[in-house]
Coordinates of C-alpha atoms in Angstrom, one line a residue:
M1 CA -6.2 87.9 96.3
H2 CA -5.0 84.4 95.6
I3 CA -1.9 83.9 97.9
H4 CA -0.9 80.3 97.1
N5 CA 1.9 81.2 94.9
I6 CA 3.8 83.5 97.2
K7 CA 7.5 82.7 97.7
F8 CA 8.4 82.3 101.3
Y9 CA 11.5 84.1 102.9
M10 CA 12.6 85.2 106.4
S11 CA 10.7 88.4 106.6
N12 CA 11.0 91.6 108.4
F13 CA 8.8 94.0 106.3
I14 CA 10.3 97.1 107.8
N15 CA 13.9 95.9 107.2
N16 CA 12.9 94.8 103.7
F17 CA 11.5 98.4 103.0
K18 CA 14.6 99.9 104.6
K19 CA 16.9 98.1 102.3
E20 CA 14.9 99.3 99.4
F21 CA 15.2 102.9 100.8
E22 CA 18.8 102.5 101.2
L23 CA 19.2 102.3 97.4
I24 CA 17.2 105.6 97.2
N25 CA 19.5 107.0 99.8
L26 CA 22.5 106.2 97.6
K27 CA 20.8 107.8 94.5
I28 CA 20.2 111.0 96.5
F29 CA 23.9 111.3 97.2
K30 CA 25.0 110.5 93.7
K31 CA 22.7 113.1 92.2
N32 CA 24.3 115.7 94.4
L33 CA 21.1 116.5 96.3
I34 CA 22.9 116.2 99.6
N35 CA 26.4 117.1 100.7
Y36 CA 27.5 113.7 101.9
K37 CA 26.4 110.2 102.5
I38 CA 23.8 109.6 105.1
N39 CA 24.1 106.6 107.2
I40 CA 20.7 104.8 106.8
E41 CA 20.8 103.9 110.4
K42 CA 20.4 107.8 111.1
I43 CA 17.0 107.6 109.4
S44 CA 13.9 106.4 111.4
F45 CA 11.2 104.1 110.1
D46 CA 8.4 103.9 112.6
I47 CA 5.2 101.8 112.4
N48 CA 2.2 104.1 112.8
D49 CA -0.7 103.3 115.3
N50 CA -3.2 105.1 113.1
E51 CA -3.4 103.9 109.5
S52 CA -4.6 107.2 108.4
R53 CA -1.1 108.6 108.8
G54 CA 0.3 105.6 106.9
H55 CA 1.6 102.3 107.7
V56 CA 5.2 103.4 108.2
S57 CA 6.6 107.0 108.6
T58 CA 10.1 108.2 108.1
N59 CA 11.9 111.3 108.9
A60 CA 14.3 111.0 105.8
A61 CA 13.5 114.2 104.1
F62 CA 13.9 116.1 107.4
I63 CA 17.4 114.5 107.8
Y64 CA 18.4 115.2 104.2
N65 CA 17.2 118.9 104.4
K66 CA 19.9 119.5 107.1
H67 CA 22.5 118.5 104.7
S68 CA 21.1 119.5 101.5
K69 CA 21.9 121.5 98.4
S70 CA 18.3 121.5 97.2
K71 CA 15.0 122.8 98.4
L72 CA 13.0 120.5 100.7
N73 CA 10.3 120.2 97.9
E74 CA 12.8 118.9 95.4
L75 CA 14.1 116.3 97.8
I76 CA 10.5 115.1 98.7
D77 CA 9.6 115.0 95.0
F78 CA 12.7 112.9 94.2
I79 CA 11.9 110.4 97.1
N80 CA 8.2 110.3 96.0
K81 CA 9.2 109.4 92.5
E82 CA 11.6 106.7 93.7
L83 CA 9.2 105.2 96.2
K84 CA 6.4 104.9 93.5
K85 CA 8.7 102.6 91.6
L86 CA 8.5 100.0 94.3
H87 CA 5.8 97.5 93.6
I88 CA 4.9 97.2 97.4
I89 CA 4.0 100.9 97.8
D90 CA 0.4 102.1 97.3
K91 CA 0.9 105.8 98.0
I92 CA 2.9 108.3 100.1
E93 CA 2.0 111.5 101.9
V94 CA 4.1 114.3 103.3
A95 CA 3.4 115.5 106.7
G96 CA 5.2 118.4 108.5
P97 CA 8.7 119.5 107.8
G98 CA 10.1 116.5 105.8
F99 CA 8.2 113.6 107.4
I100 CA 6.9 111.0 104.8
N101 CA 4.0 108.6 105.5
I102 CA 4.2 105.5 103.5
F103 CA 1.2 103.2 102.7
F104 CA 1.9 99.7 101.5
K105 CA -0.2 97.8 99.1
K106 CA -2.7 95.5 100.9
D107 CA -1.5 92.5 98.7
Y108 CA 1.9 93.1 100.1
L109 CA 0.8 93.0 103.7
L110 CA -1.4 90.0 103.1
K111 CA 1.7 88.2 101.5
E112 CA 3.5 88.7 104.8
L113 CA 0.6 87.6 106.9
F114 CA 0.6 84.4 104.7
Y115 CA 4.3 83.9 105.4
L116 CA 3.7 84.4 109.1
N117 CA 1.3 81.6 109.1
K118 CA 3.6 79.3 107.3
A119 CA 6.6 80.0 109.5
K120 CA 4.5 79.9 112.7
D121 CA 7.0 79.9 115.6
K122 CA 9.9 80.7 113.4
F123 CA 8.2 84.1 112.4
G124 CA 10.7 86.8 113.8
S125 CA 13.7 84.4 113.9
S126 CA 16.7 85.7 111.9
K127 CA 20.3 85.3 111.3
L128 CA 21.3 88.6 112.8
G129 CA 23.6 87.0 115.3
K130 CA 25.3 84.9 112.6
N131 CA 25.8 82.0 115.1
K132 CA 28.3 84.2 117.1
K133 CA 29.1 83.2 120.7
I134 CA 27.7 85.7 123.3
N135 CA 28.2 85.4 127.1
V136 CA 25.5 86.9 129.3
E137 CA 26.5 86.8 133.1
F138 CA 23.7 87.8 135.3
I139 CA 22.6 87.5 138.9
S140 CA 26.1 86.4 140.3
A141 CA 25.0 87.2 143.8
N142 CA 27.2 86.2 146.6
P143 CA 26.3 82.6 147.7
T144 CA 25.6 84.0 151.3
G145 CA 21.8 83.5 151.2
P146 CA 18.8 82.8 149.0
L147 CA 18.0 85.2 146.2
H148 CA 16.0 88.3 147.3
I149 CA 13.6 90.6 145.4
A150 CA 16.6 93.0 144.4
H151 CA 18.1 90.0 142.4
S152 CA 14.9 89.3 140.5
R153 CA 15.1 92.1 138.2
G154 CA 18.6 91.5 136.8
A155 CA 17.7 87.8 136.8
V156 CA 14.6 88.3 134.6
F157 CA 16.3 90.9 132.5
G158 CA 19.4 88.6 131.8
D159 CA 17.3 85.6 131.0
V160 CA 14.9 87.5 128.7
L161 CA 17.8 89.3 126.9
S162 CA 19.4 85.8 126.4
N163 CA 16.2 84.6 124.9
I164 CA 16.1 87.5 122.4
F165 CA 19.7 86.9 121.4
E166 CA 18.9 83.3 120.6
K167 CA 15.9 84.1 118.7
V168 CA 18.1 86.2 116.3
G169 CA 20.7 83.7 115.8
Y170 CA 23.4 84.1 118.6
K171 CA 24.8 81.1 120.4
V172 CA 24.2 82.2 124.1
T173 CA 25.8 81.2 127.2
R174 CA 23.9 82.0 130.4
E175 CA 26.6 82.3 133.2
Y176 CA 26.5 82.8 136.9
Y177 CA 29.9 83.8 138.6
V178 CA 29.9 82.3 142.0
N179 CA 31.9 84.5 144.5
D180 CA 32.9 81.6 146.7
A181 CA 36.3 83.3 147.8
G182 CA 37.1 86.1 150.0
K183 CA 36.2 87.6 153.3
Q184 CA 32.3 87.3 152.8
I185 CA 32.8 83.6 152.6
E186 CA 34.9 83.4 155.8
I187 CA 32.1 85.3 157.6
L188 CA 29.5 83.0 156.0
G189 CA 31.3 80.0 157.5
D190 CA 31.7 81.6 160.9
S191 CA 27.8 82.6 160.8
L192 CA 26.9 79.0 160.1
F193 CA 29.1 77.8 163.0
I194 CA 27.4 80.2 165.4
R195 CA 24.0 78.8 164.2
Y196 CA 25.4 75.3 164.7
K197 CA 26.5 76.1 168.2
Q198 CA 23.1 77.8 169.0
S199 CA 21.3 74.8 167.8
L200 CA 23.2 72.6 170.2
N201 CA 22.1 75.1 173.0
Y202 CA 25.4 76.8 173.3
N203 CA 25.1 80.5 174.5
E204 CA 26.1 82.4 171.3
S205 CA 24.9 85.5 169.8
I206 CA 25.0 86.7 166.1
N207 CA 25.8 90.3 165.8
K208 CA 25.9 92.5 162.9
E209 CA 29.0 91.6 161.3
F210 CA 27.6 88.1 160.6
Y211 CA 24.8 86.9 158.3
P212 CA 21.6 86.9 160.3
G213 CA 19.4 84.9 157.9
K214 CA 17.2 82.1 159.4
Y215 CA 18.0 79.9 156.5
L216 CA 21.4 79.1 158.2
V217 CA 19.5 77.4 161.2
N218 CA 18.2 74.8 158.8
I219 CA 21.6 74.2 157.3
A220 CA 23.2 74.0 160.8
K221 CA 20.5 71.3 161.9
E222 CA 21.4 69.2 158.9
I223 CA 25.0 69.2 160.0
I224 CA 23.9 68.1 163.5
S225 CA 21.8 65.4 162.1
K226 CA 24.9 63.9 160.4
D227 CA 27.7 64.9 162.7
G228 CA 26.3 65.7 166.1
K229 CA 28.7 67.7 168.4
K230 CA 31.8 66.6 166.3
W231 CA 32.8 70.1 165.1
I232 CA 32.8 71.9 168.5
N233 CA 36.4 71.0 169.5
Y234 CA 37.6 70.2 166.1
N235 CA 40.8 71.6 164.5
E236 CA 39.8 75.3 163.7
K237 CA 41.4 75.6 160.3
K238 CA 39.7 72.5 159.0
R239 CA 36.5 73.4 160.8
K240 CA 36.3 76.6 159.1
I241 CA 36.9 75.2 155.6
F242 CA 34.3 72.6 156.2
F243 CA 31.6 75.2 157.3
Q244 CA 32.5 77.5 154.4
N245 CA 32.2 74.8 151.9
Y246 CA 29.1 73.3 153.3
A247 CA 27.4 76.8 153.5
I248 CA 28.4 77.5 149.8
R249 CA 27.2 74.1 148.6
K250 CA 23.8 74.3 150.4
I251 CA 23.2 78.1 149.4
L252 CA 24.1 77.5 145.9
K253 CA 21.7 74.7 145.8
L254 CA 19.0 77.2 147.3
I255 CA 20.0 79.8 144.6
K256 CA 19.5 77.2 141.8
N257 CA 16.1 76.2 143.2
D258 CA 15.2 80.0 143.4
C259 CA 16.3 80.4 139.6
K260 CA 14.2 77.4 138.7
N261 CA 11.1 78.8 140.4
I262 CA 11.4 81.8 138.2
N263 CA 12.0 79.7 135.2
I264 CA 15.8 80.4 134.8
K265 CA 18.3 77.9 133.8
F266 CA 22.0 78.6 133.6
D267 CA 24.5 77.0 131.3
N268 CA 27.6 77.7 133.5
F269 CA 28.4 78.3 137.1
V270 CA 32.0 79.5 137.3
S271 CA 33.7 79.4 140.6
E272 CA 35.8 82.4 141.7
K273 CA 38.0 79.9 143.8
K274 CA 38.6 77.8 140.7
I275 CA 39.6 80.9 138.8
I276 CA 42.0 81.9 141.5
N277 CA 43.5 78.4 141.7
S278 CA 43.8 78.1 138.0
K279 CA 46.5 80.9 138.2
I280 CA 45.0 82.6 135.2
I281 CA 45.7 85.8 137.1
D282 CA 49.4 85.4 136.4
E283 CA 48.8 85.5 132.7
V284 CA 46.8 88.7 133.1
F285 CA 49.7 90.1 135.2
K286 CA 52.2 89.4 132.3
V287 CA 49.8 91.0 129.7
L288 CA 49.4 94.2 131.8
K289 CA 53.1 94.4 132.6
R290 CA 54.0 94.0 128.9
K291 CA 51.7 96.9 128.0
N292 CA 53.2 99.0 130.9
L293 CA 49.7 99.2 132.4
L294 CA 50.8 98.5 136.0
Y295 CA 52.9 100.5 138.5
E296 CA 53.5 101.0 142.2
G297 CA 51.7 104.0 143.7
V298 CA 49.7 105.5 146.4
L299 CA 46.0 106.5 145.7
D300 CA 44.0 109.1 147.5
K301 CA 41.2 107.8 149.8
P302 CA 38.1 107.4 147.5
K303 CA 35.3 110.0 148.4
G304 CA 31.8 108.9 149.0
L305 CA 31.6 105.1 148.6
E306 CA 34.2 103.1 150.4
D307 CA 36.5 101.0 148.2
S308 CA 37.4 97.6 149.8
D309 CA 40.8 97.5 148.0
W310 CA 41.9 101.0 149.0
E311 CA 44.8 101.2 151.7
P312 CA 47.0 104.1 152.4
R313 CA 50.3 102.6 151.2
K314 CA 52.1 101.6 148.0
Q315 CA 50.2 99.1 146.0
L316 CA 50.4 97.8 142.4
L317 CA 48.1 99.9 140.4
F318 CA 46.3 99.5 137.0
R319 CA 46.3 102.5 134.7
S320 CA 42.5 102.6 134.6
S321 CA 42.5 106.3 134.2
N322 CA 44.1 105.9 130.7
F323 CA 40.7 104.5 129.6
G324 CA 38.6 107.1 131.1
D325 CA 38.2 105.8 134.6
D326 CA 38.3 108.5 137.4
N327 CA 41.3 106.9 139.0
D328 CA 43.8 104.2 138.6
R329 CA 42.7 100.9 140.4
P330 CA 44.6 98.6 142.9
F331 CA 45.7 95.3 141.5
L332 CA 47.8 93.8 144.0
K333 CA 47.7 94.7 147.9
S334 CA 50.7 95.5 150.0
D335 CA 50.4 92.0 151.5
N336 CA 50.8 90.5 148.1
N337 CA 47.2 89.2 147.9
W338 CA 45.3 90.0 144.6
T339 CA 42.5 92.6 144.9
Y340 CA 38.9 91.8 143.9
F341 CA 39.4 93.7 140.8
A342 CA 42.3 91.5 139.9
N343 CA 40.4 88.4 140.4
D344 CA 37.5 89.8 138.3
S345 CA 40.0 90.7 135.6
A346 CA 41.2 87.0 135.6
Y347 CA 37.6 85.7 135.3
H348 CA 36.9 88.1 132.4
Y349 CA 40.2 86.9 130.7
N350 CA 38.8 83.4 131.1
K351 CA 35.8 84.5 129.3
I352 CA 37.9 85.9 126.4
K353 CA 39.9 82.7 126.1
R354 CA 36.7 80.8 125.7
G355 CA 36.2 82.7 122.4
Y356 CA 33.1 84.8 122.9
H357 CA 32.4 87.6 120.3
K358 CA 30.4 89.6 122.9
L359 CA 30.3 89.7 126.7
I360 CA 27.4 91.2 128.6
N361 CA 27.1 91.7 132.4
I362 CA 23.8 92.5 134.2
W363 CA 24.6 94.5 137.3
G364 CA 22.7 96.1 140.1
S365 CA 22.9 99.9 140.5
D366 CA 25.3 99.7 143.4
H367 CA 28.0 98.5 140.9
I368 CA 27.9 101.6 138.7
G369 CA 31.4 102.7 139.9
Y370 CA 32.9 99.5 138.8
I371 CA 32.0 99.8 135.1
K372 CA 34.9 101.7 133.7
R373 CA 37.6 99.6 135.3
M374 CA 36.1 96.4 134.1
Q375 CA 35.3 97.8 130.5
S376 CA 39.0 98.9 130.2
I377 CA 40.5 95.7 131.5
V378 CA 38.4 93.7 128.9
K379 CA 39.5 96.1 126.2
V380 CA 43.1 95.5 127.1
L381 CA 43.1 91.8 127.6
S382 CA 41.2 91.3 124.2
N383 CA 43.4 93.5 122.3
D384 CA 40.5 95.9 121.6
K385 CA 38.5 93.0 120.0
I386 CA 35.8 92.6 122.6
N387 CA 33.7 95.3 124.4
L388 CA 32.3 94.4 127.6
N389 CA 28.7 95.7 127.6
I390 CA 27.4 96.3 131.1
K391 CA 23.6 96.8 131.7
I392 CA 22.7 98.3 135.0
C393 CA 19.3 97.3 136.7
Q394 CA 17.9 99.9 139.0
I395 CA 16.3 99.2 142.3
V396 CA 12.9 97.7 143.0
N397 CA 10.8 99.5 145.6
L398 CA 8.5 96.8 146.9
R399 CA 5.0 97.8 148.1
K400 CA 1.8 96.4 149.3
N401 CA -1.5 98.4 149.3
N402 CA 0.6 101.5 148.4
K403 CA 2.8 101.0 151.6
P404 CA 6.6 100.2 151.6
I405 CA 7.5 96.7 152.5
R406 CA 11.0 96.7 154.3
M407 CA 11.2 93.3 155.8
S408 CA 10.2 89.5 155.6
K409 CA 9.9 87.8 158.9
R410 CA 10.7 84.5 157.3
S411 CA 13.9 85.6 155.7
G412 CA 15.4 87.9 158.3
N413 CA 16.5 91.2 156.7
F414 CA 15.5 90.8 153.1
I415 CA 12.4 89.8 151.0
S416 CA 13.3 86.5 149.2
I417 CA 12.2 85.7 145.7
N418 CA 10.2 82.6 147.0
D419 CA 8.3 85.1 149.4
I420 CA 7.1 87.0 146.2
I421 CA 6.4 83.9 144.1
S422 CA 4.1 82.4 146.8
E423 CA 2.1 85.7 146.9
I424 CA 1.8 86.5 143.1
G425 CA 3.4 83.8 141.0
S426 CA 6.6 83.6 139.0
D427 CA 4.8 84.8 135.7
T428 CA 3.7 88.1 137.3
L429 CA 7.0 88.7 138.8
R430 CA 8.9 88.0 135.6
F431 CA 6.4 90.3 133.5
F432 CA 6.7 93.3 136.0
M433 CA 10.5 93.1 136.3
L434 CA 10.4 94.1 132.6
Y435 CA 7.7 96.6 132.6
R436 CA 10.2 99.5 132.9
K437 CA 13.5 100.0 131.1
N438 CA 16.2 98.4 133.1
D439 CA 17.9 101.9 134.1
A440 CA 14.6 103.1 135.5
Q441 CA 13.5 102.3 139.1
I442 CA 10.4 100.2 139.6
D443 CA 7.6 100.6 142.1
F444 CA 6.4 97.1 142.5
D445 CA 3.0 97.0 144.5
L446 CA 2.2 93.3 145.3
S447 CA -1.5 94.2 145.7
K448 CA -1.8 96.0 142.3
V449 CA -0.1 93.5 140.1
V450 CA -2.8 90.8 140.8
E451 CA -5.7 92.9 140.2
K452 CA -8.1 91.9 137.4
T453 CA -8.6 95.2 135.6
K454 CA -7.7 96.8 132.4
D455 CA -5.2 99.0 134.5
N456 CA -3.1 95.9 135.2
P457 CA -1.0 95.3 132.0
I458 CA -0.4 91.5 132.6
F459 CA -4.1 90.9 133.1
Y460 CA -5.0 93.2 130.1
I461 CA -2.5 91.2 127.8
N462 CA -3.6 87.8 129.0
Y463 CA -7.3 88.9 128.7
A464 CA -6.8 89.8 125.0
Y465 CA -5.2 86.3 124.4
A466 CA -7.9 84.4 126.2
R467 CA -10.6 86.5 124.2
S468 CA -8.9 85.4 120.9
C469 CA -9.0 81.7 122.2
S470 CA -12.7 82.0 122.8
V471 CA -13.3 83.5 119.2
I472 CA -11.3 80.5 117.8
E473 CA -13.3 78.0 120.0
N474 CA -16.7 79.4 118.9
A475 CA -15.6 79.5 115.3
D476 CA -14.5 76.0 115.3
K477 CA -18.3 75.0 115.9
I478 CA -19.0 76.2 112.4
L479 CA -15.7 75.8 110.7
K480 CA -14.6 72.3 111.9
K481 CA -15.2 70.8 108.4
F482 CA -12.9 73.5 107.0
D483 CA -9.1 73.7 106.5
I484 CA -8.4 77.5 107.2
D485 CA -5.1 77.4 105.5
K486 CA -6.6 75.9 102.4
E487 CA -9.8 77.9 102.4
I488 CA -8.0 81.2 102.7
K489 CA -6.4 80.7 99.4
K490 CA -9.7 80.7 97.8
I491 CA -10.8 84.1 99.3
N492 CA -10.4 87.7 98.5
I493 CA -9.4 88.6 102.0
K494 CA -9.2 92.5 101.3
E495 CA -13.0 92.7 100.9
Y496 CA -13.6 91.6 104.3
M497 CA -11.0 93.7 106.1
S498 CA -12.0 96.9 108.0
S499 CA -9.5 99.7 108.6
Y500 CA -9.3 98.7 112.4
E501 CA -8.2 95.1 111.2
W502 CA -5.5 96.5 109.0
Q503 CA -4.2 98.4 112.0
I504 CA -4.0 95.0 113.9
I505 CA -2.4 93.1 111.0
L506 CA 0.3 95.9 110.6
Q507 CA 1.1 95.5 114.5
I508 CA 1.1 91.8 114.0
L509 CA 3.6 92.0 111.0
S510 CA 5.9 94.3 113.0
W511 CA 6.8 91.5 115.5
P512 CA 10.2 90.6 113.7
N513 CA 11.2 94.4 113.8
I514 CA 10.3 94.5 117.6
I515 CA 12.6 91.6 118.3
E516 CA 15.5 93.1 116.2
K517 CA 15.0 96.4 118.0
S518 CA 14.9 94.8 121.3
C519 CA 18.2 92.9 120.5
L520 CA 20.1 95.8 119.1
S521 CA 19.1 98.0 122.0
Q522 CA 19.3 95.4 124.5
E523 CA 15.8 96.4 125.8
P524 CA 13.5 93.6 126.6
H525 CA 10.8 96.0 127.8
R526 CA 10.0 96.8 124.2
I527 CA 8.3 93.4 124.0
V528 CA 6.1 94.0 126.9
Y529 CA 5.1 97.5 125.5
Y530 CA 4.5 95.8 122.1
L531 CA 2.2 93.2 123.6
E532 CA 0.4 96.0 125.5
N533 CA -0.3 97.8 122.3
L534 CA -1.3 94.8 120.3
S535 CA -3.7 93.9 123.2
S536 CA -5.3 97.3 123.2
L537 CA -5.9 97.3 119.5
F538 CA -7.5 93.8 119.8
H539 CA -9.8 94.9 122.8
I540 CA -10.9 98.1 120.9
F541 CA -11.8 96.1 117.9
W542 CA -13.6 93.6 120.1
N543 CA -15.7 96.2 121.6
K544 CA -16.5 97.7 118.2
G545 CA -18.1 94.4 117.2
K546 CA -20.6 94.9 120.2
E547 CA -21.7 98.2 118.5
N548 CA -21.4 97.2 114.9
K549 CA -22.5 93.7 113.8
S550 CA -20.5 94.0 110.5
L551 CA -17.3 94.0 112.6
R552 CA -18.0 90.8 114.5
F553 CA -15.7 87.8 114.2
I554 CA -18.1 85.2 113.4
D555 CA -20.8 85.5 110.7
E556 CA -22.5 82.2 110.1
G557 CA -24.0 83.6 106.9
D558 CA -20.7 84.6 105.5
L559 CA -18.0 82.0 105.8
G560 CA -15.6 84.0 103.8
K561 CA -15.7 86.8 106.2
T562 CA -15.5 84.5 109.2
I563 CA -12.4 82.6 107.9
S564 CA -10.6 86.0 107.1
K565 CA -10.9 87.1 110.5
I566 CA -10.0 83.7 112.1
Y567 CA -7.0 83.7 109.9
W568 CA -5.6 87.0 111.2
I569 CA -6.6 86.0 114.9
K570 CA -4.6 82.8 114.5
S571 CA -1.6 84.9 113.1
M572 CA -1.9 87.0 116.1
Q573 CA -1.9 84.1 118.4
I574 CA 1.4 82.9 116.7
V575 CA 3.0 86.2 117.9
Y576 CA 1.6 86.0 121.3
K577 CA 3.1 82.5 121.8
S578 CA 6.5 83.7 120.4
A579 CA 6.5 86.9 122.7
F580 CA 5.5 84.8 125.7
D581 CA 8.2 82.1 125.1
I582 CA 10.8 85.0 125.1
L583 CA 9.4 86.5 128.2
G584 CA 9.4 83.1 129.8
I585 CA 5.9 83.2 130.9
K586 CA 2.8 81.0 130.2
L587 CA -0.1 81.8 128.1
I588 CA -3.5 81.7 129.8
K589 CA -6.2 80.5 127.3
K590 CA -9.3 81.0 129.7
M591 CA -10.0 83.8 132.3

């Protein structure tokens, strides 16, 4: 096949086929073969792992048959006839009750492979997001101590999801909401003052109502080095403010450093205190009053988990139950102080006013009960124009040698992110925080994630890439005089490709579809699973070359064969690099 005259375009071969099938879908309705129009999104188009079952399978006929005026055979015959009109289709086969396996022409797949090599790191990019603004808020841990292992999952999830959105054309703002107001900050300031006094040899104890972390000792010593005993007999109000602000500033610096150590950088740090001082809450209050969504009432005490805003007296309540919440929610306390919910409402109204098309919050599982009220308030404040999408990250069960880890001696009562990084590295941490869907718990064993075996997915994937690099390095010794991109145009690649290689090429070409699905479903773990599958196919083919000389990558007696194989390996490497960039981890060329 001579491929030098191919026209380039932003390609997603599954989507391209889906668009063609959409026209067939419309014809089926117009010919009165089904009762009503079927939404093309209801029909699946799945890439097969085994080429003998086709390159892509669809359940279209099965879906049509549920709403059909015709027999299944008539539907399939019509679809078959229409598909054969497409120049990209080689053949189709029917499997089971209405499933259709589609085989693409090899020339078409090679055209896509040629495009990939020209597009390089842009392969998989798209304009799906249409440059719309999206705000992804994640971590937002109280600035009362360094980040710990429980924060790492939401941190990595939010960052990688942001990378995916950017890849498909959204303008993303990564945001951290700093809860630097409220009771917990008062306790933080008092905890730091106790550590300050202890460091000056005052007889002070730190009980369970305070923050026990040893990190406060270092901050206290820093204050002593500057101010000595200055704060012991200082004006209490001014001293409290000083210790609160100093603690927030220093701990926020620790948090930013923790984020940097796991390759995360935020665009915005938004202060709760500044939101409160901006009086935007007054605007929220006016909107809710105008819409008759606030009233005075008394709520029953919540069952199970305590609600810190509940009190057994009249409060100003938001009609959250109008929007599917279990109860109405306190908005203004009886002492005329706004509730946490009110302040969070003001913060989200601030986001709305900044002109975002999408709002996404990444929360821990302990915030599930807070979802309905926040989604309802965003719905109201945006006049139904914006939906707040909240993704919940389930807990991480930390283990070592299959035994639970409950404590870090260096960090007090939690396992810090830096403790983990020092033991396994940030890339391994990032990878395994994505190895399960966000709403499933993770069992994270520190001893297993660093094992160099095929049972360790990050090793398995890295090893596949390292093997591909060794092939390229060895091939360069005999191909160094050749320009692969020029030579490939002179070769009939099809004559050199085995069925095993077509499977790998199909997976390589499915990368844009994986990115788009990961975006639409907001499921970054799909990329990890994709890499694992692609790596498995590569390892299998590598091992087949040991058994069968004709399947080896390098054949000094046949440069056409060698160049063909090196060409798709380089294509695979482009996809690996793109995927690793999105995951925020480094490629390993040698192992």
